[in-house]
Steps between C-alpha positions, in 0.01 A plus 500: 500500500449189733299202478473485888167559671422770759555359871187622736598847679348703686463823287223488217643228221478820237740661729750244509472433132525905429859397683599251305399653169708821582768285566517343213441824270840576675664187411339400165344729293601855338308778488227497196507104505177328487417288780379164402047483513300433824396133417900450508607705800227323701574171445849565552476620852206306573265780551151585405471777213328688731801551757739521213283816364479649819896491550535589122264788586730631833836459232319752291391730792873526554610592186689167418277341270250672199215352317515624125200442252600188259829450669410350831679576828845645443814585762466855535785776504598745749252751590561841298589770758317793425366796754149566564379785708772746484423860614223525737354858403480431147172455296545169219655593204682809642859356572543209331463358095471115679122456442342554142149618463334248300113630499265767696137440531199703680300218632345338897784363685456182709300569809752458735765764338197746485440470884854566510459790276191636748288536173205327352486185398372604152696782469780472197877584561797449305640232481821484404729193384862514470781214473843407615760271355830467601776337268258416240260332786183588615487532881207718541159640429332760650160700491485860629191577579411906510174650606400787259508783808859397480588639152190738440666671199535183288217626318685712255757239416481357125616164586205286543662130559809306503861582605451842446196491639659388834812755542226750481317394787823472637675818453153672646497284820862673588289850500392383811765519872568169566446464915649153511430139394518232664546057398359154582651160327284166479555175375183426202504336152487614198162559343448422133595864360804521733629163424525575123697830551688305722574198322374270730244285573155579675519430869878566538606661749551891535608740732247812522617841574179695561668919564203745584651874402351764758446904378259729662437262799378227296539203238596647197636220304540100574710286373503133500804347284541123491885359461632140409559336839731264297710787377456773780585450878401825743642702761431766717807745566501774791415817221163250461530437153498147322753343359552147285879346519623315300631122537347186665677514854296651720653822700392679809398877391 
């Protein structure tokens, strides 16, 4: 990289410097190579380390740079294309093999996903956590959770935790007739749990697919599955699924 300072322009200074970063992860550096510390990169470009974080911090937004616990900030490869969303009638777990149920536990959700759920704040569900990696990479976590009106015959299943635990709840919640479903996606950061499924830091940032499943005129399931938004990049296609391509160039869907 340059010695040369930053000339005054108009746009923010983190802005311009996000610029001239990404140009220079083009020009210099491979992917997986370690960029050199903050102390360094500052000095060289004559910014404070609070500008160079914040441009540091758009790099990773976009998927070109990752920060990786005792390596530092690396060059990162090409987001993995994978598909999320798929068929649209379909309760989770019933087409696909992508996500693995990790866990299933009868506890109070978080207030705000039992509002969603229309039942009481104190009232247990299942909850439901499943995984997805793609080529040996963790890309997502999600948790499922499943009021217990949904799957009232759970009762006389012998599987009383983990994985198996989990298909159970799932197989039971396809009893029901699925009306339809239907998506949001958010920018957030990873939370402490997340971030070590992930393999990422705390604080990094996410994309959050929240999908509320709808059967006998109400809420019957919500999901809310966080992806790398280093690794994943989403789009919306005309059936209304979700899909994450693959590569760094950024195409109109």
């Amino acid at each position: 990289m340059g010695t040369t300072q930053l000339e005054t322009v108009p746009e923010p200074k983190y802005w311009h410097l996000r610029t001239v970063l990404s140009e220079a992860l083009d020009s210099e550096f491979t992917v997986g190579e370690i960029l050199p510390n903050e102390r360094d990169l500052a000095a060289r470009f004559g910014v404070a380390r609070a500008t160079l974080r914040q441009a540091l911090e758009q790099l990773e937004l976009e998927g070109r740079l990752q920060r990786r616990r005792g390596v530092g900030t690396t060059v990162a490869p090409p987001r993995v294309g994978v598909s999320v969303g798929g068929e649209q009638h379909a309760w989770p777990g019933a087409t696909d093999g992508v996500w693995q149920p990790a866990d299933c536990a009868l506890a109070a959700p978080p207030v705000s996903v039992a509002d969603a759920l229309e039942s009481g704040r104190d009232e247990a569900v299942h909850i439901v956590r499943r995984s997805r990696v793609t080529h040996g990479q963790p890309v997502a976590a999600e948790l499922l959770y499943i009021p217990q009106s949904s799957v009232p015959d759970l009762s006389a299943i012998d599987a009383p935790s983990g994985a198996a635990r989990a298909r159970a709840v799932l197989r039971e919640l396809q009893r029901l007739e699925l009306d339809g479903q239907d998506s949001a996606v958010e920018l957030g950061s990873a939370r402490a749990d997340d971030a070590k499924e992930l393999d990422r830091l705390p604080g990094a940032p996410v994309l959050v697919v929240t999908t509320r499943y709808i059967a006998e005129g109400r809420t019957a399931a919500l999901s809310v599955a966080t992806y790398r938004a280093d690794t994943c990049r989403l789009t919306f296609g005309d059936s209304g699924g979700v899909e994450i391509h693959q590569g760094p160039e950024r195409q109109a869907s």
